[in-house]
PDB file of C-alpha atoms in Angstrom:
ATOM      1  CA  SER B1410      35.202 -65.500 158.516  1.00 46.00           C
ATOM      2  CA  THR B1411      35.686 -68.897 156.924  1.00 48.00           C
ATOM      3  CA  PRO B1412      34.930 -69.066 153.178  1.00 49.00           C
ATOM      4  CA  PRO B1413      31.860 -71.149 152.150  1.00 50.00           C
ATOM      5  CA  ASN B1414      33.687 -74.082 150.488  1.00 48.00           C
ATOM      6  CA  PRO B1415      37.350 -74.041 151.482  1.00 48.00           C
ATOM      7  CA  THR B1416      39.802 -76.857 150.941  1.00 46.00           C
ATOM      8  CA  ARG B1417      40.969 -78.263 154.291  1.00 48.00           C
ATOM      9  CA  ILE B1418      44.400 -79.663 154.958  1.00 48.00           C
ATOM     10  CA  GLU B1419      44.213 -81.467 158.271  1.00 48.00           C
ATOM     11  CA  ALA B1420      47.555 -81.864 159.994  1.00 43.00           C
ATOM     12  CA  HIS B1421      47.908 -85.324 161.453  1.00 40.00           C
ATOM     13  CA  ARG B1422      50.421 -85.603 164.280  1.00 38.00           C
ATOM     14  CA  ARG B1423      52.820 -88.482 164.479  1.00 36.00           C
ATOM     15  CA  GLN B1424      52.994 -90.210 167.822  1.00 34.00           C
ATOM     16  CA  PRO B1425      56.293 -90.653 169.660  1.00 33.00           C
ATOM     17  CA  THR B1426      58.169 -93.838 168.980  1.00 32.00           C
ATOM     18  CA  LEU B1427      60.351 -95.758 171.378  1.00 30.00           C
ATOM     19  CA  SER B1428      63.061 -96.781 168.925  1.00 30.00           C
ATOM     20  CA  ARG B1429      66.664 -95.929 169.714  1.00 32.00           C
ATOM     21  CA  ARG B1430      66.935 -93.878 166.531  1.00 36.00           C
ATOM     22  CA  ASN B1431      63.922 -91.674 167.161  1.00 34.00           C
ATOM     23  CA  SER B1432      62.714 -91.289 170.720  1.00 33.00           C
ATOM     24  CA  ALA B1433      60.676 -88.104 170.245  1.00 39.00           C
ATOM     25  CA  ALA B1434      57.820 -87.172 167.956  1.00 41.00           C
ATOM     26  CA  PRO B1435      59.105 -85.384 164.851  1.00 43.00           C
ATOM     27  CA  ALA B1436      57.537 -82.150 163.676  1.00 47.00           C
ATOM     28  CA  THR B1437      54.852 -82.330 161.015  1.00 49.00           C
ATOM     29  CA  THR B1438      55.362 -80.012 158.036  1.00 48.00           C
ATOM     30  CA  THR B1439      52.311 -78.798 156.164  1.00 49.00           C
ATOM     31  CA  ARG B1440      52.530 -76.663 153.048  1.00 48.00           C
ATOM     32  CA  GLY B1441      49.494 -74.718 151.881  1.00 46.00           C
ATOM     33  CA  GLU B1442      50.640 -74.603 148.262  1.00 45.00           C
ATOM     34  CA  ALA B1443      49.817 -78.306 147.975  1.00 45.00           C
ATOM     35  CA  CYS B1444      46.322 -77.212 146.897  1.00 42.00           C
ATOM     36  CA  ASN B1445      45.547 -74.876 144.077  1.00 42.00           C
ATOM     37  CA  LYS B1446      42.130 -73.745 145.325  1.00 45.00           C
ATOM     38  CA  ALA B1447      41.237 -70.138 146.042  1.00 44.00           C
ATOM     39  CA  ASP B1448      40.806 -70.689 149.801  1.00 52.00           C
ATOM     40  CA  VAL B1449      42.858 -73.170 151.797  1.00 55.00           C
ATOM     41  CA  ILE B1450      42.506 -73.870 155.525  1.00 59.00           C
ATOM     42  CA  VAL B1451      45.380 -75.529 157.370  1.00 63.00           C
ATOM     43  CA  SER B1452      43.957 -76.911 160.597  1.00 64.00           C
ATOM     44  CA  GLY B1453      45.853 -78.635 163.348  1.00 64.00           C
ATOM     45  CA  ALA B1454      43.703 -77.189 166.112  1.00 61.00           C
ATOM     46  CA  SER B1455      43.266 -80.514 167.910  1.00 63.00           C
ATOM     47  CA  ALA B1456      46.920 -81.499 167.660  1.00 61.00           C
ATOM     48  CA  SER B1457      49.417 -81.249 170.510  1.00 65.00           C
ATOM     49  CA  ALA B1458      52.799 -82.001 168.911  1.00 67.00           C
ATOM     50  CA  THR B1459      54.987 -79.530 167.018  1.00 75.00           C
ATOM     51  CA  MET B1460      53.863 -78.342 163.567  1.00 75.00           C
ATOM     52  CA  ILE B1461      55.709 -76.393 160.890  1.00 79.00           C
ATOM     53  CA  VAL B1462      53.188 -74.651 158.629  1.00 80.00           C
ATOM     54  CA  ILE B1463      54.295 -72.804 155.506  1.00 79.00           C
ATOM     55  CA  GLY B1464      51.388 -71.014 153.851  1.00 79.00           C
ATOM     56  CA  GLY B1465      51.330 -71.067 150.061  1.00 77.00           C
ATOM     57  CA  GLU B1466      49.851 -68.405 147.813  1.00 77.00           C
ATOM     58  CA  ASN B1467      46.332 -69.805 148.306  1.00 73.00           C
ATOM     59  CA  THR B1468      46.516 -70.401 152.060  1.00 76.00           C
ATOM     60  CA  ALA B1469      43.807 -68.298 153.659  1.00 82.00           C
ATOM     61  CA  PHE B1470      43.406 -69.594 157.230  1.00 85.00           C
ATOM     62  CA  ILE B1471      45.919 -71.321 159.514  1.00 84.00           C
ATOM     63  CA  HIS B1472      44.876 -72.697 162.929  1.00 83.00           C
ATOM     64  CA  THR B1473      47.358 -74.743 164.963  1.00 82.00           C
ATOM     65  CA  GLY B1474      46.969 -76.666 168.213  1.00 80.00           C
ATOM     66  CA  SER B1475      48.730 -76.679 171.565  1.00 82.00           C
ATOM     67  CA  GLY B1476      52.186 -77.661 170.270  1.00 83.00           C
ATOM     68  CA  ASN B1477      55.124 -75.280 169.857  1.00 87.00           C
ATOM     69  CA  ASP B1478      54.625 -74.401 166.195  1.00 87.00           C
ATOM     70  CA  THR B1479      56.392 -72.462 163.453  1.00 89.00           C
ATOM     71  CA  ILE B1480      53.965 -70.675 161.153  1.00 89.00           C
ATOM     72  CA  SER B1481      54.856 -68.728 158.027  1.00 90.00           C
ATOM     73  CA  GLY B1482      52.323 -66.964 155.810  1.00 88.00           C
ATOM     74  CA  GLY B1483      48.565 -67.128 155.489  1.00 87.00           C
ATOM     75  CA  VAL B1484      45.920 -64.407 155.544  1.00 91.00           C
ATOM     76  CA  SER B1485      44.522 -65.199 159.000  1.00 92.00           C
ATOM     77  CA  ILE B1486      46.614 -67.041 161.606  1.00 91.00           C
ATOM     78  CA  ASN B1487      45.346 -68.526 164.899  1.00 90.00           C
ATOM     79  CA  ALA B1488      48.429 -69.808 166.691  1.00 88.00           C
ATOM     80  CA  GLY B1489      46.802 -72.116 169.246  1.00 84.00           C
ATOM     81  CA  GLY B1490      48.069 -72.664 172.769  1.00 84.00           C
ATOM     82  CA  GLY B1491      51.767 -73.510 172.436  1.00 85.00           C
ATOM     83  CA  SER B1492      54.788 -71.241 172.270  1.00 90.00           C
ATOM     84  CA  ASN B1493      54.803 -70.323 168.588  1.00 92.00           C
ATOM     85  CA  ASN B1494      57.088 -68.574 166.119  1.00 94.00           C
ATOM     86  CA  ILE B1495      54.946 -66.684 163.587  1.00 95.00           C
ATOM     87  CA  VAL B1496      56.187 -64.904 160.461  1.00 95.00           C
ATOM     88  CA  ALA B1497      53.642 -62.845 158.532  1.00 95.00           C
ATOM     89  CA  ASP B1498      53.865 -62.605 154.761  1.00 94.00           C
ATOM     90  CA  ALA B1499      52.556 -59.921 152.385  1.00 94.00           C
ATOM     91  CA  ARG B1500      48.974 -61.235 152.659  1.00 93.00           C
ATOM     92  CA  THR B1501      48.699 -61.563 156.440  1.00 95.00           C
ATOM     93  CA  THR B1502      46.013 -59.335 157.972  1.00 96.00           C
ATOM     94  CA  THR B1503      45.094 -61.042 161.271  1.00 96.00           C
ATOM     95  CA  VAL B1504      47.098 -62.934 163.902  1.00 96.00           C
ATOM     96  CA  THR B1505      45.673 -64.408 167.122  1.00 94.00           C
ATOM     97  CA  ALA B1506      48.283 -65.636 169.592  1.00 91.00           C
ATOM     98  CA  GLY B1507      47.437 -68.389 172.068  1.00 84.00           C
ATOM     99  CA  ALA B1508      48.274 -68.903 175.718  1.00 86.00           C
ATOM    100  CA  GLY B1509      51.967 -69.676 175.151  1.00 87.00           C
ATOM    101  CA  ALA B1510      54.940 -67.370 174.703  1.00 91.00           C
ATOM    102  CA  ASP B1511      54.635 -66.355 171.050  1.00 94.00           C
ATOM    103  CA  SER B1512      56.836 -64.297 168.766  1.00 96.00           C
ATOM    104  CA  LEU B1513      55.449 -62.507 165.719  1.00 96.00           C
ATOM    105  CA  ASP B1514      57.442 -60.887 162.947  1.00 97.00           C
ATOM    106  CA  ALA B1515      55.000 -58.839 160.836  1.00 97.00           C
ATOM    107  CA  THR B1516      57.676 -56.866 158.973  1.00 96.00           C
ATOM    108  CA  GLY B1517      56.840 -58.757 155.753  1.00 96.00           C
ATOM    109  CA  ALA B1518      53.155 -57.724 155.750  1.00 96.00           C
ATOM    110  CA  ALA B1519      52.029 -55.468 152.892  1.00 96.00           C
ATOM    111  CA  GLN B1520      49.345 -53.808 155.048  1.00 96.00           C
ATOM    112  CA  GLY B1521      48.533 -53.224 158.696  1.00 96.00           C
ATOM    113  CA  VAL B1522      48.047 -56.359 160.798  1.00 97.00           C
ATOM    114  CA  THR B1523      45.444 -56.832 163.548  1.00 97.00           C
ATOM    115  CA  VAL B1524      47.086 -58.755 166.404  1.00 97.00           C
ATOM    116  CA  ASN B1525      45.377 -60.253 169.470  1.00 95.00           C
ATOM    117  CA  LEU B1526      47.930 -61.431 172.002  1.00 94.00           C
ATOM    118  CA  GLY B1527      47.315 -64.336 174.352  1.00 86.00           C
ATOM    119  CA  ASP B1528      48.282 -64.745 177.979  1.00 87.00           C
ATOM    120  CA  GLY B1529      51.922 -65.733 177.473  1.00 87.00           C
ATOM    121  CA  ALA B1530      55.035 -63.577 177.208  1.00 91.00           C
ATOM    122  CA  ASN B1531      54.775 -62.298 173.627  1.00 94.00           C
ATOM    123  CA  ALA B1532      57.163 -60.393 171.360  1.00 96.00           C
ATOM    124  CA  VAL B1533      55.880 -58.491 168.315  1.00 97.00           C
ATOM    125  CA  LEU B1534      57.741 -56.768 165.485  1.00 97.00           C
ATOM    126  CA  GLY B1535      55.126 -54.698 163.672  1.00 96.00           C
ATOM    127  CA  SER B1536      54.647 -53.971 159.988  1.00 96.00           C
ATOM    128  CA  ALA B1537      55.457 -50.650 158.306  1.00 95.00           C
ATOM    129  CA  PHE B1538      51.698 -49.941 158.161  1.00 96.00           C
ATOM    130  CA  ASP B1539      48.820 -49.206 160.571  1.00 96.00           C
ATOM    131  CA  ASP B1540      48.876 -52.150 162.994  1.00 96.00           C
ATOM    132  CA  GLN B1541      46.356 -52.716 165.797  1.00 96.00           C
ATOM    133  CA  VAL B1542      47.607 -54.758 168.757  1.00 95.00           C
ATOM    134  CA  THR B1543      45.456 -55.902 171.685  1.00 93.00           C
ATOM    135  CA  LEU B1544      47.643 -56.815 174.666  1.00 91.00           C
ATOM    136  CA  GLY B1545      47.342 -60.116 176.506  1.00 87.00           C
ATOM    137  CA  SER B1546      47.778 -60.609 180.241  1.00 86.00           C
ATOM    138  CA  GLY B1547      51.396 -61.800 179.994  1.00 87.00           C
ATOM    139  CA  VAL B1548      54.565 -59.752 179.668  1.00 89.00           C
ATOM    140  CA  ASP B1549      54.494 -58.306 176.152  1.00 91.00           C
ATOM    141  CA  THR B1550      57.235 -56.590 174.171  1.00 94.00           C
ATOM    142  CA  LEU B1551      56.025 -54.589 171.177  1.00 94.00           C
ATOM    143  CA  SER B1552      58.275 -52.917 168.641  1.00 94.00           C
ATOM    144  CA  LEU B1553      55.957 -51.347 166.112  1.00 93.00           C
ATOM    145  CA  ASP B1554      57.423 -49.814 162.984  1.00 82.00           C
ATOM    146  CA  GLY B1555      56.014 -47.005 160.848  1.00 84.00           C
ATOM    147  CA  GLY B1556      52.325 -46.436 160.310  1.00 90.00           C
ATOM    148  CA  SER B1557      49.729 -45.069 162.690  1.00 92.00           C
ATOM    149  CA  ASP B1558      49.602 -47.963 165.120  1.00 92.00           C
ATOM    150  CA  THR B1559      47.019 -48.594 167.837  1.00 92.00           C
ATOM    151  CA  VAL B1560      47.703 -50.514 171.051  1.00 92.00           C
ATOM    152  CA  ILE B1561      44.753 -51.532 173.230  1.00 91.00           C
ATOM    153  CA  GLY B1562      44.694 -53.294 176.586  1.00 87.00           C
ATOM    154  CA  THR B1563      45.976 -53.439 180.115  1.00 83.00           C
ATOM    155  CA  LEU B1564      49.645 -52.833 180.767  1.00 82.00           C
ATOM    156  CA  ALA B1565      51.201 -55.530 182.946  1.00 80.00           C
ATOM    157  CA  ALA B1566      54.440 -55.392 184.910  1.00 80.00           C
ATOM    158  CA  GLY B1567      57.351 -55.822 182.526  1.00 85.00           C
ATOM    159  CA  ASP B1568      55.467 -54.774 179.363  1.00 86.00           C
ATOM    160  CA  THR B1569      57.466 -52.732 176.850  1.00 89.00           C
ATOM    161  CA  VAL B1570      55.691 -50.827 174.089  1.00 88.00           C
ATOM    162  CA  ASP B1571      57.636 -48.955 171.382  1.00 89.00           C
ATOM    163  CA  LEU B1572      55.120 -47.325 169.043  1.00 87.00           C
ATOM    164  CA  GLY B1573      57.731 -46.334 166.447  1.00 83.00           C
ATOM    165  CA  ALA B1574      57.351 -43.446 164.030  1.00 82.00           C
ATOM    166  CA  ASP B1575      54.136 -41.752 162.808  1.00 82.00           C
ATOM    167  CA  ASN B1576      51.003 -40.780 164.709  1.00 85.00           C
ATOM    168  CA  ASP B1577      50.039 -43.606 167.060  1.00 83.00           C
ATOM    169  CA  SER B1578      47.415 -44.175 169.722  1.00 85.00           C
ATOM    170  CA  PHE B1579      47.516 -46.164 172.933  1.00 80.00           C
ATOM    171  CA  THR B1580      44.226 -46.957 174.619  1.00 79.00           C
ATOM    172  CA  PHE B1581      44.840 -48.613 177.956  1.00 69.00           C
ATOM    173  CA  GLN B1582      42.073 -50.084 180.045  1.00 61.00           C
ATOM    174  CA  ALA B1583      44.076 -50.123 183.250  1.00 60.00           C
ATOM    175  CA  LEU B1584      47.615 -49.947 184.489  1.00 58.00           C
ATOM    176  CA  GLY B1585      49.040 -53.070 186.049  1.00 56.00           C
ATOM    177  CA  ASP B1586      51.998 -53.118 188.376  1.00 56.00           C
ATOM    178  CA  ALA B1587      55.027 -50.852 188.044  1.00 55.00           C
ATOM    179  CA  GLY B1588      57.798 -51.676 185.591  1.00 60.00           C
ATOM    180  CA  MET B1589      56.067 -50.828 182.305  1.00 60.00           C
ATOM    181  CA  VAL B1590      57.748 -48.853 179.509  1.00 66.00           C
ATOM    182  CA  VAL B1591      55.861 -46.993 176.765  1.00 67.00           C
ATOM    183  CA  ASP B1592      57.849 -45.108 174.118  1.00 65.00           C
ATOM    184  CA  GLY B1593      55.714 -43.072 171.728  1.00 58.00           C
ATOM    185  CA  GLY B1594      58.522 -42.601 169.198  1.00 65.00           C
ATOM    186  CA  ALA B1595      58.417 -39.838 166.584  1.00 67.00           C
ATOM    187  CA  GLY B1596      55.116 -38.275 165.544  1.00 62.00           C
ATOM    188  CA  SER B1597      52.044 -37.140 167.460  1.00 63.00           C
ATOM    189  CA  ASP B1598      50.838 -39.836 169.838  1.00 52.00           C
TER     190      ASP B1598
END
């Protein structure tokens, strides 16, 4: 949940220009360490161009829009609708992927991460802890590391799930088309 009085950093998107030197909209870079408050929200939820968001030590919540964004750090990340590249840091606990094709690297997390995948083709590298991943409707590739991981959802054609080491669980709601691969890895699954 959102803290009662967070500091908000609104990401303003630059519009494309028609000059010969710059014919496309540049990415907007937002750094959460710009504020020294306990809770910082970086919000670009209504934006449609590309954002680069680097969460500082006080960045709690990051929410991007429909652009193809690069997000690094933050406690809770909502990646919006574009195709996003997300890198969790030691504080990251929750990641929600949007409708685009997202990639998540949670290997830097210092605890298990709860991941909700959107409808795009998503790729996830899990943390070394107890991750919980809810599959989206797109083609997902999960490579979960150590920890007792939990995968929930419907397998779709082309999904690949590698649960890694330790004792994992996979709760599927239904099986989609053929062409799915589930590897339980070492441990009791």
